[in-house]
């Protein structure tokens, strides 16, 4: 089988790497891909407009398309492919709205009794200001639309909140994504990412993972797309069942009941509060960097799981996970998440990463046959092992030879996982 994968991050490199292990996979094409997928698979240009995908799928004799990022899902790429009878893994536009509209997601959770923070949503600046003045709890401001992970603001004072609201709604810092704003209660606790496969009816949850959103060690510095991850997170007994039955399954059932069947990966970002797990957001896709660690632990052929999702038979297959743990350390450009240089040569990629590690590429490209930087997050070095400590050793050993000008990474990935019993 030939497969076309849409995207260009370490998530897509990890999906390609996992699919490559399937005896049933012939060729993997990645559009547009990065230097890592150019070496591991075949990169092709992403056609625009989306109708160009039909001829690409024909020419490449592709019989399955997997869509990685949220933007093409929110724009209806899956709908367009389904309309042309091309098998696609990823939700239609109306199901992807669970990520692309936070206002929709909050109202949806309220309708289906899915635990989340108290909130109100606004399209009118003055009404939002009045709400800010009257709420009695600490708040978080969210641009409702897709803002590339930057649309959530955690203000430290009333003044900061007013300023951020003005920036989003009036100065339109995030463009149309800020036409509607969600103001919600600020929750406290540990965060965990639970990714789940779904065929629209059934779910299979993956091992819980933790992202590291802040740039610097000790969870300091600005928010980023994610500086590292590990899995599984050691949760109290029964908590994964509770998350599955009070959050993941009700969301899939609710979407189906509302005429928005969800086929793909549904990924709630959760806060584990003293009152139980609460949804911070829903994502309609694999997480990045969670995918790098979770797929390293998947034992079952990923193609079998994806096909069961497309066939509506996810309940009939067993999805097996390896024992042990995986950890991923992201190597980022100097200056990220602010301005950074690109096209910088990367050294050390020719050193073998060891048997229990792999180097997924994110923002990289090939220039004169050399791998150079091409984005904020550059590489996602991933290790696994019997224990989380082994996985971390494998990842940090594998990144040691790698160098590029300005390279930065966190040295404390998964430390919380090592210290919690
Ligand atoms: P989101 O894009 O909605 O996941 O938000 C990005 C990050 O903002 C989350 O990973 C949390 O760290 C933080 N966040 C979002 N909502 C809340 C909340 N209600 N309380 C506390 N932190 C939050
Ligand atoms: N790990 C954060 C995200 O994928 O949105």
Tab-separated table of C-alpha atoms and ligand atoms in Angstrom:
chain	number	residue	atom	x	y	z
A	1	UNK	CA	0.000	0.000	0.000
A	2	UNK	CA	1.178	3.539	-0.767
A	3	UNK	CA	0.373	6.177	1.827
A	4	UNK	CA	0.366	9.968	1.612
A	5	UNK	CA	1.045	11.820	4.838
A	6	UNK	CA	0.259	15.538	5.111
A	7	UNK	CA	2.518	17.719	7.294
A	8	UNK	CA	6.129	18.633	7.945
A	9	UNK	CA	6.818	18.188	11.664
A	10	UNK	CA	8.482	15.638	13.910
A	11	UNK	CA	4.978	14.230	14.418
A	12	UNK	CA	4.760	13.345	10.723
A	13	UNK	CA	8.308	11.960	10.730
A	14	UNK	CA	7.325	9.737	13.675
A	15	UNK	CA	4.142	8.569	11.916
A	16	UNK	CA	6.162	7.778	8.769
A	17	UNK	CA	8.793	5.942	10.845
A	18	UNK	CA	6.127	3.813	12.524
A	19	UNK	CA	4.291	3.054	9.263
A	20	UNK	CA	7.594	2.108	7.652
A	21	UNK	CA	7.727	-0.839	10.089
A	22	UNK	CA	4.540	-2.299	8.624
A	23	UNK	CA	5.062	-5.219	6.220
A	24	UNK	CA	2.041	-4.005	4.258
A	25	UNK	CA	3.397	-0.557	3.496
A	26	UNK	CA	5.067	-0.082	0.135
A	27	UNK	CA	5.841	3.640	-0.267
A	28	UNK	CA	5.248	6.586	2.029
A	29	UNK	CA	4.965	10.062	0.550
A	30	UNK	CA	5.064	13.126	2.769
A	31	UNK	CA	3.718	16.508	1.658
A	32	UNK	CA	5.589	18.752	2.166
A	33	UNK	CA	7.780	16.879	4.716
A	34	UNK	CA	11.222	17.862	6.019
A	35	UNK	CA	14.813	16.622	5.635
A	36	UNK	CA	14.092	13.626	7.869
A	37	UNK	CA	11.107	12.464	5.843
A	38	UNK	CA	13.075	13.120	2.629
A	39	UNK	CA	15.587	10.524	3.803
A	40	UNK	CA	13.121	8.058	5.376
A	41	UNK	CA	10.311	8.408	2.815
A	42	UNK	CA	9.627	10.501	-0.305
A	43	UNK	CA	8.719	14.165	-0.066
A	44	UNK	CA	6.261	15.686	-2.516
A	45	UNK	CA	4.950	19.247	-2.820
A	46	UNK	CA	1.649	19.918	-1.119
A	47	UNK	CA	-0.738	20.876	-3.920
A	48	UNK	CA	-2.777	24.052	-3.659
A	49	UNK	CA	-5.751	24.289	-3.918
A	50	UNK	CA	-6.730	21.072	-2.228
A	51	UNK	CA	-8.347	19.730	-5.415
A	52	UNK	CA	-4.775	19.146	-6.665
A	53	UNK	CA	-4.633	16.307	-4.141
A	54	UNK	CA	-6.879	14.156	-6.333
A	55	UNK	CA	-4.381	13.948	-9.177
A	56	UNK	CA	-1.483	13.548	-6.735
A	57	UNK	CA	-3.248	10.584	-5.106
A	58	UNK	CA	-3.838	9.069	-8.557
A	59	UNK	CA	-0.339	9.611	-9.845
A	60	UNK	CA	1.292	8.189	-6.730
A	61	UNK	CA	-1.246	5.344	-6.516
A	62	UNK	CA	-1.977	6.254	-2.935
A	63	UNK	CA	-4.747	4.319	-1.179
A	64	UNK	CA	-4.658	6.104	2.193
A	65	UNK	CA	-4.117	9.724	3.224
A	66	UNK	CA	-3.190	10.653	6.798
A	67	UNK	CA	-3.510	14.309	7.779
A	68	UNK	CA	-1.129	15.391	10.565
A	69	UNK	CA	-1.759	19.060	11.462
A	70	UNK	CA	-4.943	20.820	12.573
A	71	UNK	CA	-5.004	23.562	9.923
A	72	UNK	CA	-5.834	21.365	6.901
A	73	UNK	CA	-8.400	19.462	9.013
A	74	UNK	CA	-10.050	22.727	10.053
A	75	UNK	CA	-10.107	23.787	6.406
A	76	UNK	CA	-11.920	20.629	5.297
A	77	UNK	CA	-9.169	18.629	3.596
A	78	UNK	CA	-10.610	15.370	4.961
A	79	UNK	CA	-14.086	16.271	3.650
A	80	UNK	CA	-12.675	16.918	0.182
A	81	UNK	CA	-10.867	13.567	0.110
A	82	UNK	CA	-13.864	11.636	1.470
A	83	UNK	CA	-16.090	13.261	-1.143
A	84	UNK	CA	-13.769	11.785	-3.775
A	85	UNK	CA	-13.875	8.349	-2.090
A	86	UNK	CA	-10.237	8.552	-1.034
A	87	UNK	CA	-9.695	6.799	2.336
A	88	UNK	CA	-8.518	9.406	4.843
A	89	UNK	CA	-7.474	9.265	8.497
A	90	UNK	CA	-8.481	12.519	10.177
A	91	UNK	CA	-11.804	14.165	11.027
A	92	UNK	CA	-14.050	16.184	8.749
A	93	UNK	CA	-14.213	19.937	9.217
A	94	UNK	CA	-17.299	19.862	11.439
A	95	UNK	CA	-15.700	17.327	13.812
A	96	UNK	CA	-12.371	19.223	13.747
A	97	UNK	CA	-14.274	22.195	15.130
A	98	UNK	CA	-13.719	20.664	18.548
A	99	UNK	CA	-10.207	22.113	18.178
A	100	UNK	CA	-10.684	24.964	15.715
A	101	UNK	CA	-13.376	26.702	17.791
A	102	UNK	CA	-12.777	26.833	21.525
A	103	UNK	CA	-16.199	28.449	21.919
A	104	UNK	CA	-17.769	25.436	20.189
A	105	UNK	CA	-15.693	23.033	22.302
A	106	UNK	CA	-16.746	24.681	25.568
A	107	UNK	CA	-20.447	24.672	24.667
A	108	UNK	CA	-20.117	21.070	23.446
A	109	UNK	CA	-18.561	20.001	26.770
A	110	UNK	CA	-21.371	21.736	28.649
A	111	UNK	CA	-23.997	19.903	26.536
A	112	UNK	CA	-22.365	16.535	27.215
A	113	UNK	CA	-21.343	16.997	30.837
A	114	UNK	CA	-17.648	16.697	30.068
A	115	UNK	CA	-15.702	18.166	32.989
A	116	UNK	CA	-13.944	21.436	32.133
A	117	UNK	CA	-13.284	24.893	33.610
A	118	UNK	CA	-16.142	27.371	34.122
A	119	UNK	CA	-16.302	29.834	31.246
A	120	UNK	CA	-18.090	32.435	29.204
A	121	UNK	CA	-17.515	33.357	25.553
A	122	UNK	CA	-17.788	36.755	23.879
A	123	UNK	CA	-17.809	38.341	20.456
A	124	UNK	CA	-18.280	41.834	21.916
A	125	UNK	CA	-15.311	43.590	23.557
A	126	UNK	CA	-17.365	45.691	26.014
A	127	UNK	CA	-19.336	42.667	27.205
A	128	UNK	CA	-16.075	40.751	27.672
A	129	UNK	CA	-14.630	43.679	29.671
A	130	UNK	CA	-17.681	43.755	31.933
A	131	UNK	CA	-17.272	40.033	32.514
A	132	UNK	CA	-13.584	40.503	33.403
A	133	UNK	CA	-14.611	43.082	35.993
A	134	UNK	CA	-17.192	40.817	37.559
A	135	UNK	CA	-15.605	37.328	37.691
A	136	UNK	CA	-14.463	36.215	41.087
A	137	UNK	CA	-11.989	33.573	40.071
A	138	UNK	CA	-8.566	33.738	38.394
A	139	UNK	CA	-8.998	33.597	34.635
A	140	UNK	CA	-7.395	32.480	31.387
A	141	UNK	CA	-8.082	34.235	28.070
A	142	UNK	CA	-8.341	32.242	24.866
A	143	UNK	CA	-8.734	33.334	21.274
A	144	UNK	CA	-11.432	30.940	20.082
A	145	UNK	CA	-9.897	30.130	16.693
A	146	UNK	CA	-6.627	28.465	15.710
A	147	UNK	CA	-3.678	30.638	16.733
A	148	UNK	CA	-0.762	28.258	16.320
A	149	UNK	CA	-0.634	27.480	20.038
A	150	UNK	CA	-0.225	31.160	20.952
A	151	UNK	CA	-3.832	32.101	21.568
A	152	UNK	CA	-3.971	31.253	25.292
A	153	UNK	CA	-3.008	33.957	27.793
A	154	UNK	CA	-2.573	33.452	31.531
A	155	UNK	CA	-2.706	37.016	32.900
A	156	UNK	CA	-1.124	37.789	36.269
A	157	UNK	CA	-3.255	40.827	37.051
A	158	UNK	CA	-6.501	42.520	36.093
A	159	UNK	CA	-4.504	45.080	34.062
A	160	UNK	CA	-2.724	42.339	32.136
A	161	UNK	CA	-6.059	40.653	31.444
A	162	UNK	CA	-7.580	43.884	30.078
A	163	UNK	CA	-4.530	44.522	27.950
A	164	UNK	CA	-4.558	40.976	26.525
A	165	UNK	CA	-8.291	41.181	25.803
A	166	UNK	CA	-7.699	44.446	23.918
A	167	UNK	CA	-4.827	42.879	21.955
A	168	UNK	CA	-6.953	39.910	20.913
A	169	UNK	CA	-10.320	41.544	20.219
A	170	UNK	CA	-9.487	45.089	19.143
A	171	UNK	CA	-5.887	45.072	17.881
A	172	UNK	CA	-6.676	41.616	16.427
A	173	UNK	CA	-3.278	40.151	17.253
A	174	UNK	CA	-4.449	36.702	16.128
A	175	UNK	CA	-6.647	37.977	13.280
A	176	UNK	CA	-10.043	36.320	12.915
A	177	UNK	CA	-9.064	33.662	15.488
A	178	UNK	CA	-9.721	36.359	18.111
A	179	UNK	CA	-13.155	37.476	16.876
A	180	UNK	CA	-14.571	35.338	19.650
A	181	UNK	CA	-12.887	34.991	23.026
A	182	UNK	CA	-13.303	32.394	25.760
A	183	UNK	CA	-12.705	33.601	29.311
A	184	UNK	CA	-12.352	30.652	31.627
A	185	UNK	CA	-11.388	29.760	35.131
A	186	UNK	CA	-7.707	29.149	35.721
A	187	UNK	CA	-7.159	25.598	36.950
A	188	UNK	CA	-4.246	24.246	38.967
A	189	UNK	CA	-2.626	20.831	38.761
A	190	UNK	CA	-0.469	18.625	36.565
A	191	UNK	CA	-1.163	18.513	32.850
A	192	UNK	CA	-1.474	15.279	30.909
A	193	UNK	CA	-2.166	14.551	27.241
A	194	UNK	CA	-4.405	11.601	26.451
A	195	UNK	CA	-4.391	10.712	22.765
A	196	UNK	CA	-7.080	8.320	21.587
A	197	UNK	CA	-7.727	6.558	18.290
A	198	UNK	CA	-11.361	6.625	17.237
A	199	UNK	CA	-13.417	5.130	14.436
A	200	UNK	CA	-16.298	7.495	15.184
A	201	UNK	CA	-17.862	5.138	17.723
A	202	UNK	CA	-15.187	3.230	19.625
A	203	UNK	CA	-12.036	4.528	21.241
A	204	UNK	CA	-8.630	3.128	22.087
A	205	UNK	CA	-6.639	5.389	24.376
A	206	UNK	CA	-2.869	5.593	24.085
A	207	UNK	CA	-0.553	5.690	27.105
A	208	UNK	CA	-0.836	9.064	28.879
A	209	UNK	CA	1.927	11.507	27.946
A	210	UNK	CA	3.219	14.781	29.304
A	211	UNK	CA	4.381	17.676	27.157
A	212	UNK	CA	6.825	20.360	28.397
A	213	UNK	CA	5.379	23.601	27.092
A	214	UNK	CA	7.763	26.119	28.640
A	215	UNK	CA	11.077	26.933	26.998
A	216	UNK	CA	13.356	26.616	30.023
A	217	UNK	CA	14.201	24.104	32.724
A	218	UNK	CA	11.947	24.178	35.770
A	219	UNK	CA	8.939	25.114	33.594
A	220	UNK	CA	10.189	28.678	33.271
A	221	UNK	CA	10.244	31.052	30.312
A	222	UNK	CA	7.711	31.526	27.520
A	223	UNK	CA	5.289	28.934	26.165
A	224	UNK	CA	6.418	26.997	23.094
A	225	UNK	CA	4.975	24.358	20.811
A	226	UNK	CA	6.476	21.775	23.198
A	227	UNK	CA	10.109	21.219	24.248
A	228	UNK	CA	9.866	17.526	25.085
A	229	UNK	CA	7.595	14.775	26.286
A	230	UNK	CA	7.509	11.443	28.009
A	231	UNK	CA	5.124	8.524	28.324
A	232	UNK	CA	3.604	6.794	30.107
A	233	UNK	CA	2.799	9.237	32.885
A	234	UNK	CA	2.308	7.297	36.089
A	235	UNK	CA	-1.316	8.064	37.020
A	236	UNK	CA	-3.193	6.955	40.122
A	237	UNK	CA	-5.018	3.630	39.684
A	238	UNK	CA	-8.325	3.931	37.864
A	239	UNK	CA	-7.679	7.427	36.542
A	240	UNK	CA	-7.179	6.365	32.898
A	241	UNK	CA	-10.494	4.501	33.032
A	242	UNK	CA	-12.159	7.556	34.462
A	243	UNK	CA	-10.668	9.764	31.727
A	244	UNK	CA	-11.799	7.290	29.068
A	245	UNK	CA	-15.342	6.972	30.392
A	246	UNK	CA	-16.023	10.522	31.535
A	247	UNK	CA	-14.164	12.437	28.822
A	248	UNK	CA	-12.968	10.569	25.716
A	249	UNK	CA	-15.957	8.277	25.080
A	250	UNK	CA	-18.595	10.951	25.857
A	251	UNK	CA	-16.831	13.318	23.442
A	252	UNK	CA	-16.853	10.730	20.635
A	253	UNK	CA	-20.496	9.838	21.406
A	254	UNK	CA	-21.495	13.498	21.568
A	255	UNK	CA	-19.839	14.336	18.263
A	256	UNK	CA	-21.538	11.387	16.579
A	257	UNK	CA	-24.916	12.312	18.088
A	258	UNK	CA	-24.502	15.850	16.760
A	259	UNK	CA	-23.821	14.598	13.229
A	260	UNK	CA	-20.058	15.137	13.442
A	261	UNK	CA	-18.596	11.606	13.564
A	262	UNK	CA	-14.918	11.764	14.495
A	263	UNK	CA	-12.462	9.440	12.733
A	264	UNK	CA	-8.857	10.012	13.664
A	265	UNK	CA	-7.022	10.905	16.850
A	266	UNK	CA	-8.879	12.859	19.503
A	267	UNK	CA	-6.531	14.351	22.047
A	268	UNK	CA	-7.833	16.102	25.131
A	269	UNK	CA	-5.272	18.178	27.012
A	270	UNK	CA	-6.184	17.660	30.665
A	271	UNK	CA	-5.482	19.309	33.989
A	272	UNK	CA	-5.485	16.865	36.900
A	273	UNK	CA	-7.094	19.045	39.557
A	274	UNK	CA	-7.941	18.169	43.151
A	275	UNK	CA	-11.528	17.784	41.928
A	276	UNK	CA	-10.594	15.339	39.185
A	277	UNK	CA	-9.484	15.613	35.543
A	278	UNK	CA	-10.685	18.687	33.612
A	279	UNK	CA	-10.385	19.320	29.875
A	280	UNK	CA	-8.244	22.350	28.986
A	281	UNK	CA	-8.717	21.833	25.276
A	282	UNK	CA	-9.506	19.216	22.672
A	283	UNK	CA	-7.188	18.628	19.741
A	284	UNK	CA	-8.361	16.826	16.611
A	285	UNK	CA	-5.016	15.199	15.736
A	286	UNK	CA	-1.881	13.575	17.082
A	287	UNK	CA	0.029	15.843	19.529
A	288	UNK	CA	3.556	17.026	18.915
A	289	UNK	CA	5.876	16.022	20.712
A	290	UNK	CA	3.558	13.443	22.365
A	291	UNK	CA	3.355	11.401	19.148
A	292	UNK	CA	7.103	10.862	19.117
A	293	UNK	CA	7.003	9.104	22.498
A	294	UNK	CA	3.646	7.377	22.195
A	295	UNK	CA	4.315	5.813	18.784
A	296	UNK	CA	7.710	4.625	20.075
A	297	UNK	CA	5.708	2.500	22.513
A	298	UNK	CA	3.135	1.175	20.020
A	299	UNK	CA	3.591	-2.506	19.367
A	300	UNK	CA	0.631	-3.128	17.049
A	301	UNK	CA	1.069	-2.255	13.371
A	302	UNK	CA	-0.085	1.389	13.074
A	303	UNK	CA	-1.594	0.635	9.672
A	304	UNK	CA	-3.869	-2.008	11.246
A	305	UNK	CA	-5.088	0.532	13.789
A	306	UNK	CA	-5.652	3.238	11.175
A	307	UNK	CA	-7.564	0.841	8.927
A	308	UNK	CA	-9.739	-0.318	11.839
A	309	UNK	CA	-10.589	3.353	12.445
A	310	UNK	CA	-11.597	3.772	8.797
A	311	UNK	CA	-13.630	0.528	8.814
A	312	UNK	CA	-15.430	1.236	12.099
A	313	UNK	CA	-13.934	-1.912	13.620
A	314	UNK	CA	-11.626	-0.454	16.245
A	315	UNK	CA	-13.437	-2.504	18.911
A	316	UNK	CA	-12.358	-5.708	17.181
A	317	UNK	CA	-8.609	-5.209	17.313
A	318	UNK	CA	-6.258	-5.254	20.214
A	319	UNK	CA	-3.926	-2.270	20.353
A	320	UNK	CA	-0.790	-3.412	22.168
A	321	UNK	CA	1.804	-1.227	23.843
A	322	UNK	CA	5.403	-2.055	24.693
A	323	UNK	CA	6.509	-2.258	28.276
A	324	UNK	CA	8.802	0.499	29.461
A	325	UNK	CA	8.877	4.198	28.706
A	326	UNK	CA	9.855	6.732	26.066
A	327	UNK	CA	11.186	10.283	26.288
A	328	UNK	CA	11.706	12.993	23.706
A	329	UNK	CA	13.953	16.058	23.890
A	330	UNK	CA	13.343	18.849	21.386
A	331	UNK	CA	16.350	20.735	19.997
A	332	UNK	CA	15.210	24.252	19.119
A	333	UNK	CA	16.676	27.220	17.266
A	334	UNK	CA	18.315	30.029	19.246
A	335	UNK	CA	15.719	32.755	19.821
A	336	UNK	CA	12.728	30.382	19.549
A	337	UNK	CA	9.807	30.900	20.331
A	338	UNK	CA	10.663	34.444	19.201
A	339	UNK	CA	12.647	35.287	16.077
A	340	UNK	CA	15.324	32.817	15.000
A	341	UNK	CA	17.701	32.234	12.093
A	342	UNK	CA	17.236	29.351	9.643
A	343	UNK	CA	19.423	27.580	7.076
A	344	UNK	CA	22.088	26.847	9.713
A	345	UNK	CA	24.023	23.626	9.095
A	346	UNK	CA	23.388	20.800	11.567
A	347	UNK	CA	26.400	18.689	12.551
A	348	UNK	CA	26.483	15.239	14.083
A	349	UNK	CA	23.481	13.697	12.337
A	350	UNK	CA	25.732	11.035	10.820
A	351	UNK	CA	26.448	9.557	14.279
A	352	UNK	CA	24.195	6.580	14.898
A	353	UNK	CA	21.751	7.417	17.718
A	354	UNK	CA	22.057	3.995	19.385
A	355	UNK	CA	19.648	1.063	19.193
A	356	UNK	CA	17.086	2.601	21.562
A	357	UNK	CA	16.862	6.083	20.114
A	358	UNK	CA	15.852	7.837	16.951
A	359	UNK	CA	16.073	11.390	15.696
A	360	UNK	CA	12.831	12.764	14.330
A	361	UNK	CA	13.172	15.885	12.217
A	362	UNK	CA	10.899	18.905	12.635
A	363	UNK	CA	12.150	22.210	11.191
A	364	UNK	CA	14.857	20.888	8.865
A	365	UNK	CA	15.435	20.940	5.136
A	366	UNK	CA	18.083	19.806	2.664
A	367	UNK	CA	20.350	22.442	1.112
A	368	UNK	CA	23.123	21.285	-1.221
A	369	UNK	CA	22.750	17.749	0.199
A	370	UNK	CA	23.240	19.053	3.769
A	371	UNK	CA	20.649	19.099	6.516
A	372	UNK	CA	20.046	22.679	7.688
A	373	UNK	CA	17.650	24.249	10.175
A	374	UNK	CA	14.318	25.447	8.820
A	375	UNK	CA	12.080	26.171	11.806
A	376	UNK	CA	11.810	26.875	15.522
A	377	UNK	CA	11.701	23.301	16.706
A	378	UNK	CA	14.414	21.555	14.714
A	379	UNK	CA	14.810	17.971	15.942
A	380	UNK	CA	12.937	15.726	18.375
A	381	UNK	CA	15.421	13.236	19.771
A	382	UNK	CA	13.531	10.275	21.171
A	383	UNK	CA	14.729	7.378	23.314
A	384	UNK	CA	13.020	4.414	24.928
A	385	UNK	CA	13.877	1.694	27.403
A	386	UNK	CA	12.763	-0.576	30.207
A	387	UNK	CA	12.497	2.391	32.568
A	388	UNK	CA	11.980	6.114	32.127
A	389	UNK	CA	15.578	6.606	33.281
A	390	UNK	CA	16.817	4.318	30.476
A	391	UNK	CA	14.665	6.165	27.942
A	392	UNK	CA	16.085	9.513	29.066
A	393	UNK	CA	19.662	8.215	28.932
A	394	UNK	CA	19.059	6.955	25.396
A	395	UNK	CA	17.635	10.314	24.271
A	396	UNK	CA	20.265	12.520	25.929
A	397	UNK	CA	23.091	10.241	24.690
A	398	UNK	CA	21.708	10.424	21.152
A	399	UNK	CA	21.603	14.224	21.126
A	400	UNK	CA	25.157	14.683	22.433
A	401	UNK	CA	26.922	14.749	19.012
A	402	UNK	CA	24.329	17.083	17.458
A	403	UNK	CA	25.218	20.753	17.087
A	404	UNK	CA	23.945	23.817	15.301
A	405	UNK	CA	24.519	27.469	16.028
A	406	UNK	CA	22.231	28.708	18.825
A	407	UNK	CA	20.824	25.232	19.624
A	408	UNK	CA	18.815	25.155	22.846
A	409	UNK	CA	17.081	22.318	24.684
A	410	UNK	CA	15.783	21.450	28.124
A	411	UNK	CA	17.911	19.322	30.389
A	412	UNK	CA	15.077	18.374	32.745
A	413	UNK	CA	12.650	16.502	30.482
A	414	UNK	CA	10.581	13.967	32.465
A	415	UNK	CA	12.208	14.788	35.800
A	416	UNK	CA	8.709	14.897	37.285
A	417	UNK	CA	8.124	11.375	36.006
A	418	UNK	CA	11.283	10.179	37.746
A	419	UNK	CA	10.327	11.620	41.102
A	420	UNK	CA	6.642	10.659	41.271
A	421	UNK	CA	6.200	7.121	42.576
B	1	LIG	P1	-4.596	25.163	25.284
B	1	LIG	O1	-4.044	25.610	23.938
B	1	LIG	O2	-6.032	25.479	25.505
B	1	LIG	O3	-4.162	23.777	25.674
B	1	LIG	O4	-3.776	26.017	26.336
B	1	LIG	C1	-2.362	26.053	26.313
B	1	LIG	C2	-1.868	25.942	27.713
B	1	LIG	O5	-2.434	26.967	28.512
B	1	LIG	C3	-2.269	24.654	28.413
B	1	LIG	O6	-1.411	23.611	28.090
B	1	LIG	C4	-2.179	25.073	29.850
B	1	LIG	O7	-0.829	25.073	30.284
B	1	LIG	C5	-2.669	26.492	29.824
B	1	LIG	N1	-4.114	26.552	30.112
B	1	LIG	C6	-5.136	26.495	29.236
B	1	LIG	N2	-6.322	26.575	29.883
B	1	LIG	C7	-6.052	26.687	31.185
B	1	LIG	C8	-6.837	26.806	32.380
B	1	LIG	N3	-8.169	26.853	32.325
B	1	LIG	N4	-6.193	26.881	33.547
B	1	LIG	C9	-4.839	26.846	33.623
B	1	LIG	N5	-4.042	26.751	32.557
B	1	LIG	C10	-4.625	26.666	31.344
B	2	LIG	N1	1.619	19.064	22.398
B	2	LIG	C1	0.793	20.149	22.067
B	2	LIG	C2	0.069	20.011	20.812
B	2	LIG	O1	0.301	19.121	20.025
B	2	LIG	O2	-0.821	20.816	20.595
